XYZ file of C-alpha atoms in Angstrom:
748
model
C -62.939 48.306 -70.468
C -62.693 45.324 -70.997
C -61.708 44.350 -74.471
C -64.125 41.773 -76.541
C -61.048 39.094 -77.396
C -60.076 39.159 -73.458
C -63.905 38.270 -72.191
C -64.004 35.605 -74.645
C -60.566 34.449 -73.579
C -61.808 34.546 -69.788
C -65.228 32.299 -70.532
C -62.394 29.747 -72.341
C -60.419 30.041 -68.904
C -63.062 29.511 -66.840
C -64.559 26.010 -68.912
C -60.868 25.027 -68.852
C -61.196 25.125 -65.501
C -63.890 22.243 -65.208
C -62.309 20.300 -67.781
C -58.879 20.684 -65.832
C -60.571 20.069 -62.757
C -61.292 16.230 -64.256
C -57.867 16.008 -65.856
C -56.110 16.585 -62.379
C -58.304 14.344 -60.574
C -57.803 11.441 -62.827
C -54.023 12.014 -63.080
C -53.712 12.299 -58.957
C -55.831 9.094 -58.817
C -53.742 7.179 -61.191
C -50.254 8.506 -59.591
C -51.774 6.941 -56.035
C -52.765 4.014 -57.785
C -49.314 3.284 -59.076
C -47.279 3.795 -55.636
C -48.950 0.827 -54.387
C -48.830 -1.166 -57.837
C -45.978 -3.947 -58.192
C -43.884 -2.712 -60.797
C -44.988 -5.805 -63.220
C -48.575 -4.197 -63.262
C -47.671 -0.469 -63.301
C -47.908 -0.439 -67.664
C -52.016 0.771 -67.382
C -51.760 3.190 -64.628
C -48.474 4.764 -66.227
C -50.624 4.788 -69.977
C -53.746 6.296 -67.725
C -51.556 9.134 -66.686
C -49.744 9.975 -69.484
C -52.760 10.333 -71.283
C -54.303 12.235 -69.400
C -50.907 14.886 -68.621
C -51.217 14.898 -72.763
C -55.033 15.983 -72.719
C -54.404 18.905 -70.199
C -51.653 20.092 -72.121
C -53.271 19.819 -74.923
C -56.540 22.179 -73.652
C -53.772 24.571 -71.451
C -52.299 25.187 -74.787
C -56.054 26.293 -76.481
C -56.694 28.862 -73.778
C -52.858 30.595 -73.500
C -52.316 28.778 -70.369
C -48.573 28.285 -71.063
C -47.305 27.979 -67.584
C -49.543 24.719 -67.720
C -48.238 23.485 -71.057
C -44.904 23.949 -69.914
C -45.564 21.919 -66.780
C -47.625 19.373 -68.384
C -44.993 18.652 -71.256
C -42.367 18.159 -68.314
C -44.726 15.747 -66.667
C -44.867 14.119 -70.114
C -41.413 13.087 -70.017
C -41.288 11.889 -66.902
C -44.563 9.537 -68.090
C -42.984 8.686 -70.991
C -39.493 7.602 -69.616
C -41.183 5.584 -67.019
C -43.588 4.003 -70.331
C -39.994 3.379 -71.914
C -37.747 2.017 -68.809
C -35.577 4.598 -69.754
C -36.944 5.819 -65.935
C -38.648 4.409 -62.692
C -40.762 5.641 -60.276
C -39.184 6.308 -57.006
C -40.862 8.007 -53.702
C -38.939 11.137 -54.582
C -40.390 11.468 -58.301
C -44.067 10.698 -56.939
C -43.587 13.638 -53.929
C -42.421 15.594 -56.606
C -45.370 15.127 -59.346
C -47.778 15.886 -56.691
C -46.413 18.918 -56.034
C -46.695 19.920 -59.592
C -50.510 19.332 -59.841
C -51.116 21.087 -56.342
C -49.281 23.884 -58.531
C -51.177 23.547 -61.406
C -54.210 23.590 -59.525
C -53.216 26.337 -57.472
C -53.058 28.496 -60.425
C -56.392 27.659 -62.011
C -57.475 28.430 -58.529
C -59.817 31.677 -58.422
C -57.625 34.920 -57.264
C -54.259 32.891 -56.748
C -50.844 33.610 -57.675
C -48.998 30.413 -56.142
C -45.471 29.794 -57.404
C -44.414 26.196 -58.773
C -41.822 24.418 -56.591
C -39.269 22.402 -58.049
C -39.152 18.749 -58.065
C -36.107 16.421 -58.074
C -35.844 14.282 -61.449
C -37.367 17.133 -63.350
C -36.577 16.206 -67.004
C -36.445 19.800 -68.087
C -36.340 23.553 -66.165
C -39.562 24.698 -65.019
C -41.108 27.520 -65.789
C -40.423 30.553 -63.828
C -43.005 32.216 -64.980
C -44.896 30.123 -62.843
C -43.008 31.616 -59.830
C -44.230 35.198 -60.535
C -47.605 36.641 -59.713
C -50.354 37.468 -62.855
C -51.520 40.609 -61.725
C -53.015 40.637 -65.185
C -54.978 37.300 -64.913
C -55.981 38.558 -61.269
C -57.377 41.366 -62.548
C -59.725 39.588 -65.471
C -60.672 37.119 -62.533
C -61.658 40.338 -60.245
C -63.790 41.706 -63.489
C -65.029 38.316 -64.084
C -66.416 37.987 -60.461
C -67.821 41.364 -60.482
C -69.880 40.517 -64.029
C -70.646 37.467 -62.014
C -72.413 39.234 -59.218
C -73.739 41.636 -62.032
C -75.161 38.879 -63.537
C -76.752 37.609 -60.809
C -78.633 40.758 -59.803
C -80.100 40.904 -62.983
C -81.440 37.007 -62.726
C -82.732 37.752 -59.469
C -85.832 39.954 -60.886
C -86.013 37.241 -64.121
C -89.039 35.295 -63.928
C -88.545 32.968 -67.423
C -85.277 31.383 -66.518
C -83.480 29.115 -63.934
C -79.877 28.184 -63.413
C -79.571 24.389 -62.807
C -76.623 22.551 -62.079
C -75.610 20.526 -65.026
C -74.765 16.890 -62.922
C -78.706 17.590 -61.850
C -80.128 17.848 -65.359
C -78.244 14.415 -65.730
C -79.847 12.955 -63.164
C -83.214 13.690 -64.194
C -82.110 12.110 -67.466
C -80.917 8.884 -65.922
C -84.248 8.634 -63.926
C -86.107 9.287 -67.119
C -84.094 6.507 -68.760
C -84.956 4.293 -66.393
C -88.813 4.460 -67.479
C -87.846 2.506 -70.482
C -87.108 -0.346 -68.267
C -91.632 0.053 -67.077
C -92.524 0.425 -70.677
C -90.430 -2.508 -71.970
C -92.178 -4.735 -68.992
C -95.675 -3.996 -70.263
C -94.755 -4.636 -73.741
C -93.609 -7.967 -72.021
C -97.645 -8.398 -70.119
C -98.906 -7.687 -73.783
C -96.809 -10.444 -75.152
C -97.290 -12.456 -71.974
C -101.330 -12.307 -72.705
C -101.478 -12.977 -76.276
C -99.823 -16.265 -75.469
C -102.153 -17.157 -72.907
C -105.084 -16.020 -75.534
C -103.217 -18.693 -78.125
C -104.253 -21.093 -75.389
C -108.036 -20.485 -75.277
C -107.816 -20.995 -79.002
C -105.950 -24.607 -78.595
C -108.712 -25.107 -75.884
C -111.877 -24.049 -78.110
C -110.760 -26.407 -80.900
C -110.215 -29.653 -78.563
C -113.639 -28.862 -77.037
C -115.329 -27.997 -80.323
C -113.976 -31.983 -81.129
C -115.479 -33.684 -77.901
C -118.848 -31.192 -77.630
C -120.844 -33.289 -79.984
C -120.102 -36.699 -77.936
C -120.952 -35.008 -74.668
C -124.559 -33.873 -76.175
C -125.005 -37.007 -77.511
C -124.549 -38.521 -74.278
C -126.947 -35.855 -72.655
C -129.829 -37.336 -75.503
C -128.943 -40.704 -74.260
C -129.246 -40.200 -70.758
C -132.532 -38.345 -70.918
C -133.734 -41.167 -73.514
C -133.218 -43.758 -71.243
C -136.401 -44.339 -68.885
C -134.715 -46.794 -66.466
C -132.608 -45.315 -63.970
C -129.084 -46.344 -62.862
C -127.446 -46.707 -60.283
C -124.549 -44.403 -62.065
C -127.385 -41.658 -63.741
C -126.825 -39.475 -61.153
C -123.019 -39.588 -61.249
C -123.063 -39.181 -65.169
C -125.575 -36.216 -64.701
C -123.069 -34.611 -62.462
C -120.322 -35.168 -64.729
C -122.295 -33.713 -67.841
C -123.334 -30.812 -65.378
C -119.746 -29.986 -64.484
C -118.695 -30.351 -68.230
C -121.539 -27.643 -69.553
C -120.294 -25.061 -66.352
C -116.681 -25.698 -67.303
C -117.253 -24.944 -70.343
C -119.010 -21.930 -69.601
C -116.150 -21.074 -67.026
C -114.050 -20.706 -69.865
C -115.424 -18.606 -72.132
C -115.812 -16.017 -69.210
C -112.652 -16.575 -68.525
C -111.426 -16.150 -72.120
C -113.668 -12.959 -71.982
C -112.428 -11.336 -69.099
C -109.022 -12.037 -70.459
C -109.569 -10.679 -74.233
C -111.076 -7.147 -72.300
C -107.646 -7.806 -70.272
C -105.560 -7.647 -73.397
C -107.063 -4.356 -74.979
C -106.987 -2.654 -71.517
C -103.383 -4.143 -71.478
C -102.401 -2.586 -74.538
C -104.023 0.350 -73.665
C -101.571 1.360 -71.157
C -98.540 0.100 -73.044
C -99.573 2.217 -75.503
C -100.265 5.217 -72.722
C -96.770 4.290 -71.065
C -94.938 3.873 -74.027
C -95.714 7.198 -75.075
C -95.751 8.921 -72.279
C -91.890 7.464 -71.469
C -91.102 8.180 -75.080
C -92.213 12.182 -74.784
C -90.214 12.512 -71.472
C -87.108 10.707 -72.831
C -87.231 13.431 -76.234
C -87.650 16.307 -74.151
C -85.403 14.979 -71.429
C -82.424 14.675 -73.859
C -83.160 18.187 -75.135
C -82.441 19.712 -71.584
C -78.783 18.506 -72.428
C -78.454 19.542 -76.480
C -76.283 21.734 -77.117
C -74.838 23.656 -80.215
C -71.794 21.951 -81.410
C -70.253 26.019 -81.279
C -70.099 25.919 -77.745
C -67.071 23.722 -77.453
C -65.855 25.337 -81.217
C -65.330 28.569 -79.998
C -61.694 27.731 -79.260
C -60.712 26.237 -82.195
C -60.008 29.157 -84.184
C -57.582 30.515 -81.658
C -55.936 26.580 -81.508
C -55.329 26.745 -85.424
C -53.786 30.434 -84.969
C -51.049 29.903 -81.790
C -50.383 26.245 -83.625
C -49.882 28.003 -86.902
C -47.403 30.692 -84.928
C -44.973 27.953 -83.479
C -44.928 26.255 -86.652
C -44.310 28.941 -88.914
C -46.682 27.904 -90.929
C -50.144 29.762 -92.383
C -54.116 28.165 -92.314
C -57.461 29.120 -91.772
C -59.973 27.472 -89.945
C -63.271 27.142 -91.552
C -66.195 25.794 -88.825
C -69.568 25.062 -90.433
C -72.825 23.420 -89.044
C -71.879 24.877 -85.844
C -75.832 25.043 -84.881
C -75.944 21.219 -84.896
C -77.058 20.193 -81.829
C -75.500 17.372 -79.857
C -75.510 15.988 -76.484
C -73.622 17.766 -73.589
C -71.955 14.796 -72.533
C -70.514 13.679 -75.943
C -69.635 17.017 -76.857
C -67.414 17.065 -74.145
C -66.099 13.739 -75.100
C -65.117 14.782 -78.256
C -63.582 17.945 -77.059
C -59.605 16.491 -77.007
C -60.114 14.208 -79.950
C -60.990 17.158 -82.339
C -57.900 19.311 -80.920
C -55.745 16.424 -81.048
C -56.679 16.342 -85.272
C -56.201 19.943 -85.492
C -52.751 19.900 -84.033
C -52.291 16.527 -86.419
C -53.661 18.756 -89.087
C -51.047 21.800 -88.898
C -48.457 19.448 -87.584
C -48.177 17.053 -89.925
C -50.841 18.048 -92.708
C -50.424 21.430 -94.224
C -47.008 22.450 -95.993
C -44.838 25.720 -94.915
C -45.514 28.682 -96.897
C -42.574 28.327 -99.308
C -43.379 24.656 -100.020
C -46.837 25.366 -100.587
C -45.894 28.315 -103.054
C -43.474 25.705 -104.790
C -46.445 23.430 -105.615
C -48.913 26.216 -106.806
C -51.201 26.351 -103.958
C -52.419 29.005 -101.716
C -49.454 30.318 -99.484
C -52.528 30.142 -96.631
C -54.055 26.975 -96.001
C -57.393 25.891 -95.413
C -58.696 23.368 -92.447
C -62.432 22.434 -92.691
C -64.061 21.446 -89.544
C -67.920 20.224 -91.023
C -70.488 18.946 -88.533
C -74.015 17.891 -90.155
C -76.653 15.520 -88.895
C -76.921 11.960 -90.432
C -80.141 9.034 -90.823
C -80.166 6.707 -87.470
C -79.824 9.638 -85.073
C -76.009 10.422 -85.720
C -73.463 13.432 -86.428
C -70.633 13.061 -88.836
C -68.111 15.539 -87.899
C -65.028 15.552 -90.810
C -61.753 17.447 -90.436
C -60.055 17.879 -93.477
C -56.890 19.847 -94.527
C -55.613 20.662 -98.514
C -52.138 19.960 -97.591
C -49.846 17.493 -98.671
C -51.794 13.896 -97.915
C -50.904 10.693 -95.620
C -47.519 9.263 -97.497
C -48.736 5.291 -96.606
C -45.181 4.389 -97.577
C -43.866 6.035 -95.123
C -46.503 4.843 -92.243
C -45.752 1.345 -93.033
C -42.059 2.254 -92.315
C -42.372 3.926 -89.352
C -44.776 0.680 -88.350
C -41.889 -1.269 -89.608
C -39.514 0.108 -87.509
C -41.675 0.419 -84.281
C -41.922 -3.240 -84.088
C -46.043 -3.299 -84.637
C -45.621 -4.970 -88.084
C -42.931 -7.350 -90.018
C -41.817 -6.161 -93.369
C -43.491 -8.782 -94.890
C -46.686 -7.793 -93.222
C -46.273 -4.001 -94.221
C -45.381 -5.143 -97.997
C -48.350 -6.624 -98.339
C -50.562 -3.864 -97.077
C -52.529 -1.891 -99.449
C -52.710 2.576 -99.457
C -55.825 2.387 -97.429
C -54.653 0.088 -94.865
C -51.453 1.646 -93.997
C -53.212 4.679 -93.635
C -55.539 3.240 -91.438
C -52.414 2.262 -88.954
C -52.111 6.131 -88.125
C -54.682 5.128 -85.423
C -52.215 2.870 -83.427
C -50.698 3.512 -80.208
C -47.178 4.892 -80.517
C -47.300 4.994 -84.003
C -46.067 8.734 -84.985
C -44.126 9.389 -88.164
C -42.560 12.771 -87.076
C -38.555 12.402 -86.960
C -38.655 13.869 -83.268
C -40.761 14.373 -80.364
C -42.076 18.321 -80.130
C -44.679 19.430 -77.621
C -46.969 19.383 -80.754
C -46.175 16.253 -81.813
C -43.904 12.920 -81.915
C -45.693 10.784 -79.366
C -47.603 8.663 -81.146
C -50.654 9.427 -78.709
C -52.915 11.899 -80.428
C -54.947 9.626 -83.020
C -55.165 7.016 -80.819
C -57.045 8.756 -78.369
C -59.418 10.003 -81.017
C -60.337 6.488 -82.066
C -60.672 5.567 -78.504
C -62.980 7.879 -77.756
C -65.493 6.874 -80.777
C -65.614 3.736 -80.349
C -66.081 4.579 -76.260
C -69.145 6.524 -77.824
C -70.726 3.644 -79.622
C -68.929 5.567 -83.449
C -66.389 4.851 -85.353
C -63.143 7.357 -86.987
C -61.872 6.610 -90.675
C -59.608 8.537 -92.768
C -59.333 9.350 -96.599
C -55.713 10.770 -97.908
C -55.044 11.931 -101.506
C -51.153 12.510 -101.899
C -50.539 16.313 -102.651
C -54.161 16.898 -102.321
C -55.010 16.943 -98.393
C -56.223 14.332 -95.606
C -60.290 14.346 -94.348
C -60.969 12.325 -91.032
C -64.345 11.130 -90.395
C -65.753 10.394 -86.950
C -69.585 9.493 -86.528
C -71.193 9.025 -83.213
C -74.362 9.250 -81.742
C -76.268 12.316 -81.180
C -77.846 11.690 -77.862
C -76.260 9.498 -74.982
C -78.981 6.890 -73.656
C -80.994 4.385 -75.513
C -80.496 2.819 -78.710
C -82.031 -0.120 -80.680
C -80.405 -3.718 -80.756
C -80.973 -6.960 -81.984
C -81.639 -9.993 -80.042
C -79.211 -12.965 -81.026
C -78.603 -16.437 -79.867
C -75.168 -17.300 -80.205
C -74.320 -21.059 -77.557
C -76.781 -20.617 -75.588
C -76.402 -17.290 -74.761
C -78.543 -14.154 -75.206
C -76.718 -11.074 -76.733
C -77.504 -7.443 -77.961
C -75.922 -6.304 -80.986
C -76.185 -2.563 -81.395
C -78.680 -2.364 -84.746
C -76.914 0.813 -85.709
C -73.824 -1.259 -87.276
C -75.923 -4.585 -88.444
C -75.644 -4.298 -92.321
C -77.827 -7.213 -93.178
C -79.344 -10.894 -91.956
C -78.533 -13.506 -94.158
C -79.153 -17.528 -94.042
C -75.695 -18.708 -96.085
C -75.819 -22.425 -96.789
C -72.719 -24.713 -96.196
C -72.214 -25.327 -100.146
C -72.025 -21.016 -99.846
C -68.913 -20.389 -97.438
C -66.171 -20.190 -99.752
C -61.983 -20.613 -98.365
C -59.765 -17.301 -99.183
C -56.724 -17.346 -98.516
C -57.445 -20.033 -95.451
C -60.114 -18.569 -94.170
C -63.898 -18.335 -94.598
C -65.686 -16.162 -96.527
C -69.096 -15.230 -98.117
C -70.205 -13.390 -101.108
C -72.229 -10.329 -100.487
C -72.974 -8.136 -103.580
C -69.815 -9.464 -105.197
C -67.544 -9.055 -102.524
C -66.026 -11.244 -100.540
C -66.760 -10.942 -96.355
C -64.821 -13.135 -93.666
C -67.070 -15.262 -92.239
C -66.821 -16.289 -88.451
C -68.160 -17.684 -85.656
C -70.040 -15.461 -83.057
C -69.531 -17.586 -80.003
C -65.947 -18.886 -80.758
C -64.963 -15.257 -80.565
C -66.581 -14.826 -77.495
C -64.687 -17.786 -76.391
C -67.983 -18.613 -75.464
C -68.969 -22.962 -74.427
C -71.270 -24.415 -76.938
C -74.740 -25.090 -75.809
C -75.663 -28.455 -75.625
C -77.817 -28.645 -78.462
C -76.027 -26.224 -80.404
C -74.782 -28.809 -83.284
C -78.095 -29.795 -84.659
C -78.220 -29.658 -88.334
C -79.904 -27.226 -90.417
C -81.040 -27.735 -93.712
C -81.862 -23.826 -94.120
C -77.810 -23.094 -93.845
C -76.830 -20.603 -90.707
C -78.264 -17.106 -89.929
C -75.675 -14.619 -90.260
C -75.096 -11.178 -88.870
C -72.960 -8.818 -90.976
C -71.530 -6.437 -88.880
C -69.904 -2.948 -90.318
C -67.952 -0.111 -88.939
C -66.378 2.394 -91.076
C -64.334 0.120 -94.281
C -64.544 -2.986 -92.102
C -66.841 -5.432 -92.456
C -67.260 -9.526 -90.876
C -70.060 -11.703 -91.273
C -70.640 -13.607 -87.880
C -72.700 -16.529 -87.653
C -75.083 -17.021 -84.803
C -77.725 -19.531 -83.247
C -80.707 -17.703 -83.737
C -82.299 -13.915 -84.444
C -85.144 -13.090 -81.923
C -86.253 -9.803 -81.749
C -85.517 -5.844 -82.293
C -86.062 -3.467 -79.857
C -85.251 -0.447 -78.354
C -82.571 -1.073 -74.783
C -81.153 1.221 -72.396
C -77.306 0.313 -71.593
C -76.072 -0.190 -68.366
C -72.091 1.059 -68.131
C -70.544 -1.725 -66.672
C -68.741 -0.825 -63.101
C -65.932 -1.239 -61.152
C -63.809 -4.091 -61.590
C -65.209 -4.547 -65.205
C -64.930 -1.066 -66.365
C -63.456 -2.724 -70.116
C -64.503 -5.902 -70.775
C -63.346 -6.956 -74.335
C -66.211 -7.343 -76.496
C -68.772 -6.102 -74.031
C -69.839 -2.251 -73.630
C -72.153 -2.580 -71.151
C -75.515 -4.908 -70.460
C -79.273 -4.272 -70.828
C -82.289 -5.560 -68.245
C -84.892 -6.402 -70.645
C -88.870 -6.774 -70.575
C -88.849 -10.450 -69.514
C -86.332 -9.518 -66.816
C -83.183 -11.063 -68.099
C -80.159 -9.454 -68.273
C -78.253 -9.651 -71.838
C -74.581 -8.506 -72.723
C -74.784 -5.426 -75.049
C -71.718 -6.211 -77.779
C -68.950 -3.478 -78.593
C -69.183 -3.872 -82.431
C -65.724 -2.300 -82.592
C -63.824 -4.878 -80.379
C -65.986 -7.749 -82.280
C -64.510 -6.748 -85.298
C -60.908 -6.620 -84.131
C -61.224 -10.180 -82.450
C -63.049 -11.735 -85.225
C -59.366 -10.575 -87.549
C -57.182 -12.401 -84.529
C -58.878 -15.470 -84.100
C -59.777 -16.323 -87.509
C -62.506 -18.568 -85.955
C -64.139 -21.314 -88.356
C -68.203 -21.714 -88.359
C -69.287 -24.872 -86.915
C -71.209 -25.595 -89.568
C -68.727 -24.754 -92.024
C -65.736 -26.617 -90.224
C -63.614 -29.268 -92.224
C -63.839 -32.868 -90.928
C -61.240 -33.769 -88.285
C -59.275 -36.344 -90.914
C -59.473 -36.069 -94.626
C -61.219 -38.353 -96.643
C -58.821 -40.875 -97.571
C -57.964 -42.272 -101.036
C -60.208 -39.055 -102.653
C -58.642 -38.195 -106.113
C -57.436 -34.879 -106.651
C -56.424 -33.309 -109.852
C -53.691 -30.507 -109.825
C -53.323 -27.881 -112.797
C -49.938 -26.531 -112.700
C -47.693 -25.123 -115.259
C -44.479 -25.090 -112.907
C -43.096 -28.140 -112.239
C -41.938 -27.157 -108.871
C -45.068 -25.864 -107.462
C -46.886 -29.187 -109.415
C -44.943 -31.554 -107.525
C -45.104 -29.356 -104.032
C -48.427 -29.773 -104.317
C -48.555 -33.235 -105.701
C -46.538 -33.914 -102.483
C -48.479 -32.431 -99.629
C -51.564 -33.566 -100.870
C -50.565 -37.803 -101.096
C -48.647 -37.347 -97.644
C -51.934 -36.247 -96.496
C -53.262 -39.809 -97.922
C -54.986 -38.754 -101.203
C -54.293 -40.150 -104.443
C -52.965 -37.002 -106.880
C -53.201 -36.377 -110.809
C -50.989 -33.724 -112.199
C -51.829 -31.747 -115.369
C -48.979 -28.982 -117.056
C -52.123 -26.610 -118.222
C -55.117 -25.593 -117.795
C -56.671 -27.624 -121.628
C -54.772 -31.061 -120.075
C -56.733 -30.391 -117.140
C -60.022 -29.963 -118.700
C -59.304 -33.445 -120.832
C -58.614 -35.181 -117.631
C -61.696 -34.026 -116.046
C -63.982 -35.107 -118.838
C -62.260 -38.547 -118.947
C -61.761 -39.554 -115.196
C -63.374 -39.488 -112.355
C -62.193 -36.902 -109.627
C -63.487 -35.400 -105.872
C -61.668 -32.042 -106.285
C -59.773 -30.022 -108.542
C -56.420 -27.703 -107.244
C -55.296 -24.924 -110.017
C -53.346 -22.322 -110.444
C -54.128 -19.607 -112.439
C -51.717 -18.122 -114.837
C -51.753 -20.984 -117.528
C -51.216 -21.255 -121.226
C -53.802 -21.722 -123.132
C -56.744 -21.986 -120.565
C -56.192 -20.118 -116.734
C -57.517 -20.846 -114.005
C -60.557 -18.787 -114.207
C -61.389 -19.728 -117.707
C -60.713 -23.533 -116.408
C -63.050 -22.970 -113.018
C -65.706 -21.221 -115.802
C -66.112 -24.129 -118.306
C -66.156 -26.856 -115.173
C -69.206 -24.542 -113.787
C -70.407 -25.298 -117.508
C -70.409 -28.682 -117.635
C -73.321 -30.357 -116.698
C -71.387 -33.870 -115.378
C -68.421 -31.444 -113.407
C -70.588 -28.796 -112.078
C -70.434 -29.992 -108.702
C -66.866 -30.494 -108.962
C -65.038 -28.411 -105.644
C -62.227 -25.764 -106.876
C -59.580 -24.357 -105.097
C -57.635 -21.765 -106.839
C -53.824 -21.657 -105.630
C -51.999 -18.224 -107.388
C -49.813 -15.214 -107.040
C -52.757 -13.099 -107.685
C -53.491 -11.244 -104.218
C -55.721 -7.961 -105.051
C -59.141 -8.081 -104.121
C -60.516 -8.177 -107.505
C -58.598 -11.004 -108.784
C -59.926 -12.755 -105.431
C -63.619 -11.706 -105.977
C -63.166 -12.558 -110.157
C -62.204 -16.230 -108.772
C -64.972 -16.342 -106.635
C -67.202 -15.338 -109.319
C -66.168 -17.670 -111.679
C -67.273 -20.955 -109.184
C -64.135 -21.668 -107.973
C -65.131 -22.490 -103.382
C -61.707 -21.506 -102.368
C -58.563 -19.190 -103.131
C -55.390 -19.465 -102.022
C -52.418 -16.736 -102.305
C -49.104 -18.145 -102.765
C -47.310 -15.479 -100.749
C -48.980 -16.662 -97.848
C -49.505 -20.122 -98.617
C -49.257 -23.008 -95.597
C -50.104 -26.411 -96.000
C -51.933 -26.787 -93.501
C -54.368 -23.775 -95.144
C -54.163 -26.071 -98.266
C -55.601 -29.602 -96.066
C -57.889 -28.024 -94.413
C -59.446 -26.271 -97.138
C -59.201 -29.543 -98.982
C -60.694 -31.832 -95.975
C -63.770 -29.074 -96.023
C -64.471 -29.202 -99.767
C -63.974 -33.552 -100.314
């Protein structure tokens, strides 16, 4: 008799077969492209097949396909050698890899007991178990087939349900989503008619202005008893004006009636489309438990192999998510569970020594949050993430310089674990050490339009938080103009839209920034980040300042200046096709109701590009040449730093006075005329913060630009300087004279 455990495993393996077929197809296609690609263009394809083999291995382990898992481990070792350059693709290696993929497919085939051939260049011996028949599996498959036949007979008499292939449901959903275009077009027609009706208003105003003259002419003509040669022409003209006025009024009435009808049609079509889309989305909604069934076994098997003890608690299994999103999330969640067992929880003896329960707790919680999103949290009560260890690993891998690593805070250092090829495991094992799993987690989350973040407390545990949309279809976007280009920014990631004046732009460590709720947020120009050519009329100045969109993802915040913000509306994203599968800063495109095509921006890419570009908004850009002979006061208690700043500024053509402390500087400011103050923060008597505050409190000096140059680099000190009224805050540890001159040139 079939046990519940065997039945459950059979269901898991049936699901895995579909997943494995996709991975095998991707690896096969990648190997074919690798064989054709020149050596210098193989890097991306090697990375692709490596990731697919890694994911296939994880899935095989979850359903206890140890033979396939070992084979994938061998494939990973080969691909890892190609990535490092310690091995080269050869025709013999390709032949062996394809034979191995055929063997995996043969093992997965129903009723098969295929043997795996050896292939040249294998770094480890292939598992001998693959060469032997698997009677238990064959028996399980025969039982599964028999049960399927019985189930099929049972369904023949059931009229309430019908079995439909998922791809057919997805096709119907895509067709329903296409109807959104009809809804947008109907809305555009309403807007067009509204504009047309506005034209009639202008006509009525103009006609009201001339109608008295027309009536006066008519009375004059009627009172004139003597006929003239032009009376007939005047009568004809007056009759035409009367007819024209009546005709336009009739057209206006018909247009207004058409406007009412079109609005009714828009509302009716809109409701039908919305209802159809909502119902169609529900067809593909599945509870989270449909993919989490194997997770407990994954954790148990991993703990057995690692000599650890842990219990997995799953919450929110009934939360429904789009099937397509669930499929994309399965691999990342398995990676996080593997990461929790391999890196997070401690061995039993270590936990006992720390006063913790021997059995660790791993928690997987799913919940719905506002904005049609779901939040998935994977947490453990292990040892936490050692930020210093992560930073050292990044330096050892060449991902950061020692100076950059030293300047990182703990949160920023922990975020490095999402970088590819970064691992803190001392050796490569089947479970960890390749530095790939967490990079896949971030990549998948961003691909779905979501984000992933990590929080950790040493000795207490680690928590990963993934936020993704609950459904994969339409979303709301904000239409903006940048350099004459119409763009769509997902509303989900727009925290606010503000207007910023030029004088409100500060400089923090050589980068433009604005103050938002007491927090300095980097400011960049969207057009420059996207490398768009300036529009002809873009440089027109605006006394109102520039429009800024504050975009955020996880803990990252960046402000992007744009030309204008047009509207917010629902849009249907069209994914890009070959050869544009991956375009930096762009996730897709949409067709608006006007028929115009607009790119949909990828916020995760934008935030990365903004950090690298360091672009400066055009309205706040420094002049090409500094104002010559402008007088600057430098307040600095260190004679070396004082002479350095004085030399840099005088070399740029400025006239410079110096003061040894804040009190002397304030006295000079009251006695002489200066265009700018450059001050240290830590000075005897009166420090830079208090000096800035006194300058702002003095009515004669209130508008004087102030630049603080200091060794204090904490976020709290930067914000304190900006709150005191400084226009710029430069840190000595990252000091660059070009940053100083650019900042001074902008402020004077």
